[in-house]
Short mmCIF file of C-alpha atoms in Angstrom, two decimals:
data_model
loop_
_atom_site.label_atom_id
_atom_site.label_comp_id
_atom_site.label_asym_id
_atom_site.label_seq_id
_atom_site.Cartn_x
_atom_site.Cartn_y
_atom_site.Cartn_z
CA UNK A 1 -2.65 8.49 -22.60
CA UNK A 2 -3.64 7.56 -19.09
CA UNK A 3 -1.45 8.58 -16.19
CA UNK A 4 -2.50 5.43 -14.36
CA UNK A 5 -0.66 2.21 -14.87
CA UNK A 6 -3.04 -0.48 -16.14
CA UNK A 7 -2.48 -3.21 -13.49
CA UNK A 8 -2.91 -0.59 -10.74
CA UNK A 9 -6.05 0.73 -12.39
CA UNK A 10 -7.49 -2.79 -12.67
CA UNK A 11 -6.70 -3.51 -9.02
CA UNK A 12 -8.27 -0.20 -7.93
CA UNK A 13 -11.39 -1.14 -9.90
CA UNK A 14 -11.57 -4.39 -7.92
CA UNK A 15 -11.27 -2.52 -4.62
CA UNK A 16 -14.05 -0.15 -5.71
CA UNK A 17 -16.44 -3.09 -5.78
CA UNK A 18 -16.06 -3.49 -2.01
CA UNK A 19 -18.68 -1.82 0.20
CA UNK A 20 -17.83 1.73 1.29
CA UNK A 21 -14.84 2.15 -1.00
CA UNK A 22 -14.76 5.20 -3.29
CA UNK A 23 -12.48 6.06 -6.19
CA UNK A 24 -9.71 7.71 -4.18
CA UNK A 25 -9.69 5.08 -1.43
CA UNK A 26 -9.50 2.36 -4.06
CA UNK A 27 -6.40 3.94 -5.63
CA UNK A 28 -4.80 4.32 -2.17
CA UNK A 29 -5.54 0.66 -1.46
CA UNK A 30 -4.07 -0.42 -4.80
CA UNK A 31 -0.87 1.49 -4.05
CA UNK A 32 -0.69 0.00 -0.56
CA UNK A 33 -0.70 -3.45 -2.16
CA UNK A 34 2.30 -2.42 -4.26
CA UNK A 35 4.10 -1.41 -1.07
CA UNK A 36 3.56 -4.86 0.47
CA UNK A 37 6.18 -7.58 0.14
CA UNK A 38 5.48 -10.22 -2.53
CA UNK A 39 4.74 -12.77 0.22
CA UNK A 40 2.18 -10.46 1.84
CA UNK A 41 0.50 -9.76 -1.49
CA UNK A 42 0.39 -13.51 -2.15
CA UNK A 43 -1.17 -14.13 1.29
CA UNK A 44 -3.80 -11.46 0.53
CA UNK A 45 -4.54 -12.89 -2.89
CA UNK A 46 -4.76 -16.43 -1.51
CA UNK A 47 -7.02 -15.39 1.39
CA UNK A 48 -9.62 -14.18 -1.11
CA UNK A 49 -9.75 -17.43 -3.06
CA UNK A 50 -9.49 -19.52 0.10
CA UNK A 51 -12.46 -17.76 1.72
CA UNK A 52 -14.46 -17.97 -1.50
CA UNK A 53 -13.82 -21.67 -2.10
CA UNK A 54 -13.89 -23.08 1.45
CA UNK A 55 -16.85 -21.19 2.90
CA UNK A 56 -20.34 -22.53 2.21
CA UNK A 57 -23.71 -22.57 3.95
CA UNK A 58 -24.41 -24.85 6.93
CA UNK A 59 -27.01 -27.43 5.75
CA UNK A 60 -28.79 -27.19 9.12
CA UNK A 61 -29.16 -23.45 9.75
CA UNK A 62 -27.87 -21.67 6.63
CA UNK A 63 -25.05 -19.88 8.49
CA UNK A 64 -21.67 -19.61 6.76
CA UNK A 65 -19.11 -22.24 7.68
CA UNK A 66 -15.94 -23.89 6.43
CA UNK A 67 -16.80 -27.22 8.12
CA UNK A 68 -19.57 -29.78 7.56
CA UNK A 69 -22.02 -27.98 9.83
CA UNK A 70 -21.43 -24.59 11.45
CA UNK A 71 -19.75 -24.03 14.81
CA UNK A 72 -23.03 -23.11 16.51
CA UNK A 73 -24.98 -26.14 15.26
CA UNK A 74 -22.12 -28.49 16.16
CA UNK A 75 -21.70 -27.01 19.67
CA UNK A 76 -23.22 -29.53 22.14
CA UNK A 77 -23.43 -26.93 24.93
CA UNK A 78 -25.99 -24.73 23.10
CA UNK A 79 -29.66 -24.69 24.08
CA UNK A 80 -31.44 -26.62 21.30
CA UNK A 81 -34.92 -25.48 22.32
CA UNK A 82 -34.51 -21.90 21.05
CA UNK A 83 -33.87 -20.77 17.46
CA UNK A 84 -33.05 -17.18 16.58
CA UNK A 85 -33.99 -16.29 12.98
CA UNK A 86 -31.70 -13.70 11.38
CA UNK A 87 -31.24 -12.22 7.92
CA UNK A 88 -27.61 -13.11 7.31
CA UNK A 89 -24.39 -14.47 8.81
CA UNK A 90 -23.21 -11.01 9.87
CA UNK A 91 -26.21 -10.82 12.20
CA UNK A 92 -25.08 -14.10 13.78
CA UNK A 93 -21.66 -12.56 14.41
CA UNK A 94 -23.27 -9.45 15.93
CA UNK A 95 -25.43 -11.53 18.29
CA UNK A 96 -22.57 -13.90 19.20
CA UNK A 97 -20.45 -10.88 20.15
CA UNK A 98 -22.93 -10.10 22.96
CA UNK A 99 -22.27 -13.52 24.60
CA UNK A 100 -25.81 -13.50 25.99
CA UNK A 101 -27.70 -15.76 23.64
CA UNK A 102 -27.00 -19.49 23.95
CA UNK A 103 -29.56 -20.99 21.55
CA UNK A 104 -29.30 -21.94 17.90
CA UNK A 105 -29.67 -19.77 14.79
CA UNK A 106 -31.44 -19.93 11.49
CA UNK A 107 -30.11 -17.72 8.68
CA UNK A 108 -32.67 -16.69 6.05
CA UNK A 109 -30.15 -15.40 3.53
CA UNK A 110 -32.17 -12.24 2.94
CA UNK A 111 -35.59 -10.69 3.55
CA UNK A 112 -38.74 -10.49 1.46
CA UNK A 113 -38.25 -7.50 -0.83
CA UNK A 114 -40.35 -7.12 -3.99
CA UNK A 115 -38.18 -4.16 -5.01
CA UNK A 116 -34.99 -6.25 -4.92
CA UNK A 117 -36.86 -9.19 -6.47
CA UNK A 118 -36.59 -11.40 -3.38
CA UNK A 119 -39.70 -13.55 -2.94
CA UNK A 120 -40.55 -15.65 0.16
CA UNK A 121 -39.52 -18.74 -1.84
CA UNK A 122 -35.95 -17.37 -2.16
CA UNK A 123 -35.47 -17.48 1.61
CA UNK A 124 -34.18 -20.41 3.64
CA UNK A 125 -37.57 -20.99 5.34
CA UNK A 126 -38.43 -24.62 4.41
CA UNK A 127 -35.63 -26.00 6.60
CA UNK A 128 -36.74 -23.78 9.51
CA UNK A 129 -40.22 -25.33 9.41
CA UNK A 130 -38.68 -28.82 9.28
CA UNK A 131 -36.46 -28.01 12.28
CA UNK A 132 -39.40 -26.65 14.28
CA UNK A 133 -41.64 -29.57 13.28
CA UNK A 134 -38.99 -31.88 14.76
CA UNK A 135 -40.54 -31.04 18.15
CA UNK A 136 -37.43 -30.15 20.17
CA UNK A 137 -37.79 -26.39 19.59
CA UNK A 138 -39.84 -24.42 22.16
CA UNK A 139 -39.27 -20.83 21.00
CA UNK A 140 -38.40 -19.01 17.79
CA UNK A 141 -37.01 -15.49 18.17
CA UNK A 142 -37.43 -13.54 14.93
CA UNK A 143 -34.55 -11.06 14.78
CA UNK A 144 -34.95 -9.55 11.30
CA UNK A 145 -34.15 -5.84 11.13
CA UNK A 146 -36.85 -3.33 12.18
CA UNK A 147 -37.52 -1.95 8.70
CA UNK A 148 -40.32 -2.59 6.19
CA UNK A 149 -38.71 -5.69 4.63
CA UNK A 150 -37.66 -7.11 8.01
CA UNK A 151 -41.12 -6.62 9.52
CA UNK A 152 -42.83 -8.17 6.49
CA UNK A 153 -40.55 -11.18 6.72
CA UNK A 154 -41.15 -11.49 10.47
CA UNK A 155 -44.93 -11.45 9.91
CA UNK A 156 -44.63 -14.03 7.13
CA UNK A 157 -42.53 -16.42 9.23
CA UNK A 158 -44.67 -16.06 12.35
CA UNK A 159 -47.75 -16.95 10.27
CA UNK A 160 -46.04 -20.08 8.95
CA UNK A 161 -44.98 -21.05 12.47
CA UNK A 162 -48.31 -20.48 14.23
CA UNK A 163 -49.88 -23.88 13.26
CA UNK A 164 -46.82 -25.64 14.71
CA UNK A 165 -47.68 -24.42 18.22
CA UNK A 166 -44.25 -22.97 18.95
CA UNK A 167 -43.74 -19.76 20.92
CA UNK A 168 -42.72 -16.93 18.57
CA UNK A 169 -41.07 -13.70 19.77
CA UNK A 170 -39.53 -10.60 18.26
CA UNK A 171 -36.53 -8.62 19.56
CA UNK A 172 -37.37 -5.53 21.66
CA UNK A 173 -37.23 -2.21 19.81
CA UNK A 174 -36.77 1.10 21.58
CA UNK A 175 -34.26 3.80 22.36
CA UNK A 176 -30.70 2.45 22.06
CA UNK A 177 -28.64 2.44 25.26
CA UNK A 178 -26.71 5.72 25.46
CA UNK A 179 -29.22 7.29 23.08
CA UNK A 180 -31.08 10.53 23.63
CA UNK A 181 -34.90 10.93 23.67
CA UNK A 182 -34.48 14.30 22.00
CA UNK A 183 -32.84 12.79 18.94
CA UNK A 184 -34.83 9.56 18.68
CA UNK A 185 -37.12 9.39 15.63
CA UNK A 186 -40.91 9.20 16.07
CA UNK A 187 -41.25 5.54 15.09
CA UNK A 188 -38.55 4.42 17.54
CA UNK A 189 -40.11 6.53 20.32
CA UNK A 190 -43.51 5.04 19.51
CA UNK A 191 -42.03 1.53 19.77
CA UNK A 192 -40.35 2.46 23.04
CA UNK A 193 -43.65 3.62 24.53
CA UNK A 194 -45.54 0.57 23.25
CA UNK A 195 -42.88 -1.76 24.65
CA UNK A 196 -42.58 -0.04 28.07
CA UNK A 197 -42.05 -2.33 31.05
CA UNK A 198 -42.93 -2.04 34.73
CA UNK A 199 -40.01 -1.36 37.03
CA UNK B 1 -15.19 -21.17 20.13
CA UNK B 2 -15.18 -18.21 17.79
CA UNK B 3 -18.35 -17.14 16.04
CA UNK B 4 -16.25 -16.13 13.04
CA UNK B 5 -15.38 -18.66 10.39
CA UNK B 6 -11.61 -18.90 10.03
CA UNK B 7 -11.20 -18.21 6.29
CA UNK B 8 -13.46 -15.14 6.65
CA UNK B 9 -11.51 -13.98 9.67
CA UNK B 10 -8.20 -14.37 7.82
CA UNK B 11 -9.55 -12.45 4.83
CA UNK B 12 -10.87 -9.66 7.09
CA UNK B 13 -7.40 -9.43 8.66
CA UNK B 14 -5.93 -8.91 5.19
CA UNK B 15 -8.42 -6.13 4.45
CA UNK B 16 -7.56 -4.45 7.75
CA UNK B 17 -4.02 -3.92 6.50
CA UNK B 18 -5.31 -1.59 3.80
CA UNK B 19 -5.24 2.14 4.55
CA UNK B 20 -8.41 3.51 6.18
CA UNK B 21 -10.02 0.13 6.85
CA UNK B 22 -11.19 -0.63 10.40
CA UNK B 23 -12.35 -3.88 11.97
CA UNK B 24 -16.02 -3.62 11.01
CA UNK B 25 -15.34 -2.46 7.45
CA UNK B 26 -12.88 -5.32 7.01
CA UNK B 27 -15.52 -7.88 8.04
CA UNK B 28 -18.07 -6.25 5.69
CA UNK B 29 -15.52 -6.42 2.86
CA UNK B 30 -14.75 -10.07 3.59
CA UNK B 31 -18.46 -10.93 3.43
CA UNK B 32 -18.85 -8.98 0.20
CA UNK B 33 -16.15 -11.19 -1.34
CA UNK B 34 -18.21 -14.25 -0.36
CA UNK B 35 -21.19 -12.74 -2.16
CA UNK B 36 -19.19 -12.39 -5.39
CA UNK B 37 -19.23 -15.10 -8.04
CA UNK B 38 -16.20 -17.42 -8.09
CA UNK B 39 -15.02 -15.77 -11.31
CA UNK B 40 -15.20 -12.31 -9.78
CA UNK B 41 -13.31 -13.43 -6.69
CA UNK B 42 -10.69 -15.01 -8.94
CA UNK B 43 -10.38 -11.75 -10.94
CA UNK B 44 -9.91 -9.84 -7.66
CA UNK B 45 -7.32 -12.29 -6.37
CA UNK B 46 -5.44 -12.26 -9.68
CA UNK B 47 -5.50 -8.45 -9.93
CA UNK B 48 -3.54 -8.26 -6.66
CA UNK B 49 -0.77 -10.58 -7.78
CA UNK B 50 -0.75 -9.12 -11.28
CA UNK B 51 -0.28 -5.56 -9.98
CA UNK B 52 2.35 -6.71 -7.52
CA UNK B 53 4.40 -8.68 -10.03
CA UNK B 54 4.09 -6.53 -13.18
CA UNK B 55 4.53 -3.05 -11.69
CA UNK B 56 8.07 -1.79 -11.09
CA UNK B 57 9.88 1.54 -11.04
CA UNK B 58 10.74 3.41 -14.24
CA UNK B 59 14.57 3.39 -14.53
CA UNK B 60 14.53 7.00 -15.78
CA UNK B 61 12.26 8.83 -13.32
CA UNK B 62 11.34 6.32 -10.57
CA UNK B 63 7.61 6.47 -11.37
CA UNK B 64 5.67 3.20 -11.26
CA UNK B 65 5.14 1.46 -14.58
CA UNK B 66 4.35 -1.92 -16.09
CA UNK B 67 6.40 -1.22 -19.22
CA UNK B 68 10.13 -0.66 -19.80
CA UNK B 69 9.97 3.05 -19.06
CA UNK B 70 6.91 4.91 -17.77
CA UNK B 71 4.19 6.45 -19.95
CA UNK B 72 5.35 10.01 -19.20
CA UNK B 73 9.04 9.37 -19.99
CA UNK B 74 8.14 7.53 -23.20
CA UNK B 75 5.72 10.24 -24.41
CA UNK B 76 7.51 12.20 -27.14
CA UNK B 77 5.09 15.13 -26.87
CA UNK B 78 6.15 16.08 -23.33
CA UNK B 79 8.37 19.08 -22.65
CA UNK B 80 11.78 17.59 -21.79
CA UNK B 81 13.19 20.85 -20.40
CA UNK B 82 11.14 20.77 -17.18
CA UNK B 83 11.26 18.14 -14.42
CA UNK B 84 8.78 18.11 -11.55
CA UNK B 85 10.15 16.37 -8.44
CA UNK B 86 7.50 14.58 -6.36
CA UNK B 87 7.48 12.24 -3.37
CA UNK B 88 5.66 9.28 -4.89
CA UNK B 89 3.70 7.97 -7.86
CA UNK B 90 0.38 9.03 -6.36
CA UNK B 91 1.55 12.65 -6.62
CA UNK B 92 2.23 12.08 -10.33
CA UNK B 93 -1.35 10.88 -10.74
CA UNK B 94 -2.66 13.93 -8.84
CA UNK B 95 -0.68 16.34 -11.05
CA UNK B 96 -1.57 14.50 -14.27
CA UNK B 97 -5.23 14.79 -13.36
CA UNK B 98 -4.95 18.60 -13.65
CA UNK B 99 -3.88 18.31 -17.35
CA UNK B 100 -1.90 21.55 -16.96
CA UNK B 101 1.67 20.32 -16.57
CA UNK B 102 3.35 18.94 -19.69
CA UNK B 103 6.92 18.35 -18.48
CA UNK B 104 8.59 15.26 -17.06
CA UNK B 105 8.61 13.92 -13.50
CA UNK B 106 11.11 12.58 -11.04
CA UNK B 107 9.79 10.41 -8.21
CA UNK B 108 11.89 10.42 -5.04
CA UNK B 109 10.20 7.42 -3.43
CA UNK B 110 9.88 9.23 -0.08
CA UNK B 111 11.13 12.27 1.82
CA UNK B 112 13.97 12.78 4.27
CA UNK B 113 12.59 11.73 7.65
CA UNK B 114 14.95 10.89 10.52
CA UNK B 115 11.93 9.70 12.55
CA UNK B 116 10.95 7.14 9.91
CA UNK B 117 14.61 6.30 9.35
CA UNK B 118 14.70 7.67 5.79
CA UNK B 119 18.07 9.28 5.01
CA UNK B 120 18.88 11.38 1.90
CA UNK B 121 20.75 8.37 0.53
CA UNK B 122 17.50 6.33 0.51
CA UNK B 123 15.91 8.70 -1.99
CA UNK B 124 16.08 8.48 -5.77
CA UNK B 125 18.25 11.63 -6.07
CA UNK B 126 21.40 10.37 -7.86
CA UNK B 127 19.51 9.78 -11.12
CA UNK B 128 17.90 13.25 -10.87
CA UNK B 129 21.35 14.86 -10.78
CA UNK B 130 22.45 12.75 -13.76
CA UNK B 131 19.35 13.79 -15.70
CA UNK B 132 19.88 17.47 -14.94
CA UNK B 133 23.62 17.25 -15.70
CA UNK B 134 22.61 15.95 -19.17
CA UNK B 135 22.07 19.62 -20.07
CA UNK B 136 18.60 19.42 -21.68
CA UNK B 137 16.75 20.38 -18.47
CA UNK B 138 16.10 24.11 -17.88
CA UNK B 139 13.89 24.03 -14.77
CA UNK B 140 13.28 21.72 -11.82
CA UNK B 141 9.98 22.22 -9.94
CA UNK B 142 10.21 20.74 -6.45
CA UNK B 143 6.70 19.61 -5.52
CA UNK B 144 7.27 17.81 -2.22
CA UNK B 145 4.48 18.31 0.32
CA UNK B 146 4.47 21.50 2.44
CA UNK B 147 5.34 19.85 5.75
CA UNK B 148 8.59 19.58 7.72
CA UNK B 149 9.89 16.52 5.86
CA UNK B 150 8.84 17.86 2.46
CA UNK B 151 10.46 21.25 3.07
CA UNK B 152 13.69 19.66 4.33
CA UNK B 153 13.83 17.47 1.24
CA UNK B 154 13.13 20.45 -1.03
CA UNK B 155 16.00 22.41 0.61
CA UNK B 156 18.34 19.43 0.29
CA UNK B 157 17.59 18.92 -3.40
CA UNK B 158 17.80 22.61 -4.31
CA UNK B 159 21.26 22.74 -2.66
CA UNK B 160 22.42 19.76 -4.73
CA UNK B 161 21.03 21.34 -7.90
CA UNK B 162 22.44 24.86 -7.43
CA UNK B 163 25.97 24.06 -8.79
CA UNK B 164 24.36 22.68 -11.96
CA UNK B 165 23.01 26.13 -12.90
CA UNK B 166 19.44 24.97 -13.41
CA UNK B 167 16.40 27.06 -12.44
CA UNK B 168 14.77 25.61 -9.30
CA UNK B 169 11.21 26.44 -8.24
CA UNK B 170 8.72 25.35 -5.61
CA UNK B 171 4.92 25.03 -5.94
CA UNK B 172 2.89 28.00 -4.64
CA UNK B 173 1.39 27.56 -1.17
CA UNK B 174 -1.61 29.52 0.07
CA UNK B 175 -5.32 29.33 0.70
CA UNK B 176 -6.90 26.50 -1.33
CA UNK B 177 -9.49 27.54 -3.92
CA UNK B 178 -12.93 27.45 -2.30
CA UNK B 179 -11.27 27.74 1.12
CA UNK B 180 -12.16 30.25 3.79
CA UNK B 181 -9.75 32.79 5.33
CA UNK B 182 -11.51 32.31 8.66
CA UNK B 183 -10.65 28.63 8.82
CA UNK B 184 -7.16 28.73 7.29
CA UNK B 185 -4.38 27.88 9.76
CA UNK B 186 -1.76 30.49 10.65
CA UNK B 187 1.09 28.92 8.67
CA UNK B 188 -0.98 28.69 5.48
CA UNK B 189 -2.17 32.29 5.91
CA UNK B 190 1.43 33.39 6.45
CA UNK B 191 2.47 31.61 3.22
CA UNK B 192 -0.46 33.21 1.41
CA UNK B 193 0.65 36.70 2.48
CA UNK B 194 4.30 36.02 1.64
CA UNK B 195 3.38 34.67 -1.77
CA UNK B 196 0.90 37.48 -2.67
CA UNK B 197 0.86 38.62 -6.28
CA UNK B 198 -0.02 41.91 -7.96
CA UNK B 199 -3.33 41.93 -9.81
#
């Protein structure tokens, strides 16, 4: 005999599938749903299906959107000569939060990773080449993460782009603002020295 | 113009209402739902409404159940002479996990808390008195949490029970197993000394 009640157990199992949620948190979350009003629980339940069914990838850049094309691609005020290549839509959100970058994006939907079984052909690269070949683009900023997979992907894309005669750049890597030299790892410090700038 | 997509934003807001979920975790969770298959998202969405609609309180003890009466109350092998009084159904789960206690439960559905506006009349106490007055019960273990509200509630219930001539006990409080005297707070240490036992 289980002390759990089956519908609660099933709901907790669903919560456990979310990132960063352990067994105890999942049970707490399941109970918090029971404490909601029926309307609130319905709104929660509907939000899941609504997000899942209405969100799809922008045919231009591969970013997530609930419209025909995404809000960045459809924004006439953005600089159409620069494209920033990122791994996923969360990276777009992170960059948009800075309010510094005003160009377009291109979302790869992953990085080359033989271990995870992701080959170059699985990435949204074809459309990037078509966009760049269009001639309007002057610079492509490759903003994949600074790890093995991200670097490999950056190298791969820059090689594909080089015959098109477009300027290709990579984000600067170094010590994060507010960081401490003492605690920075060797690779980051090495990158910081390599990328030093005159003042 | 927001860089978020509305359905994702709405879903993240729903996740933020769960205990222990901050803004960034909520966005991560919302994106993880988008990465699920449609069937999985449907199962998640349904599990919420299913838990919410099928789970109700056991009319005997106030524990949560999806049946007529809860699994503990309906289990013929349990010792019906002992009732353990707890604050909520999560406490029942915690105690059941120990596999030591074989009596029945009574779930109060809260503790007396003037700050939170919970009066003694809001608690599930009437039915406890009826159960004890039935005559079969020999002991009531009051297992409310060892904080101000829990202690107040324990005092209140033991006063109500005293005319019924039933044995009333409280869980032992002291240093947790694996704990360290050095780091125990004064109140816990005081309880540990008060509750010392001969060896």
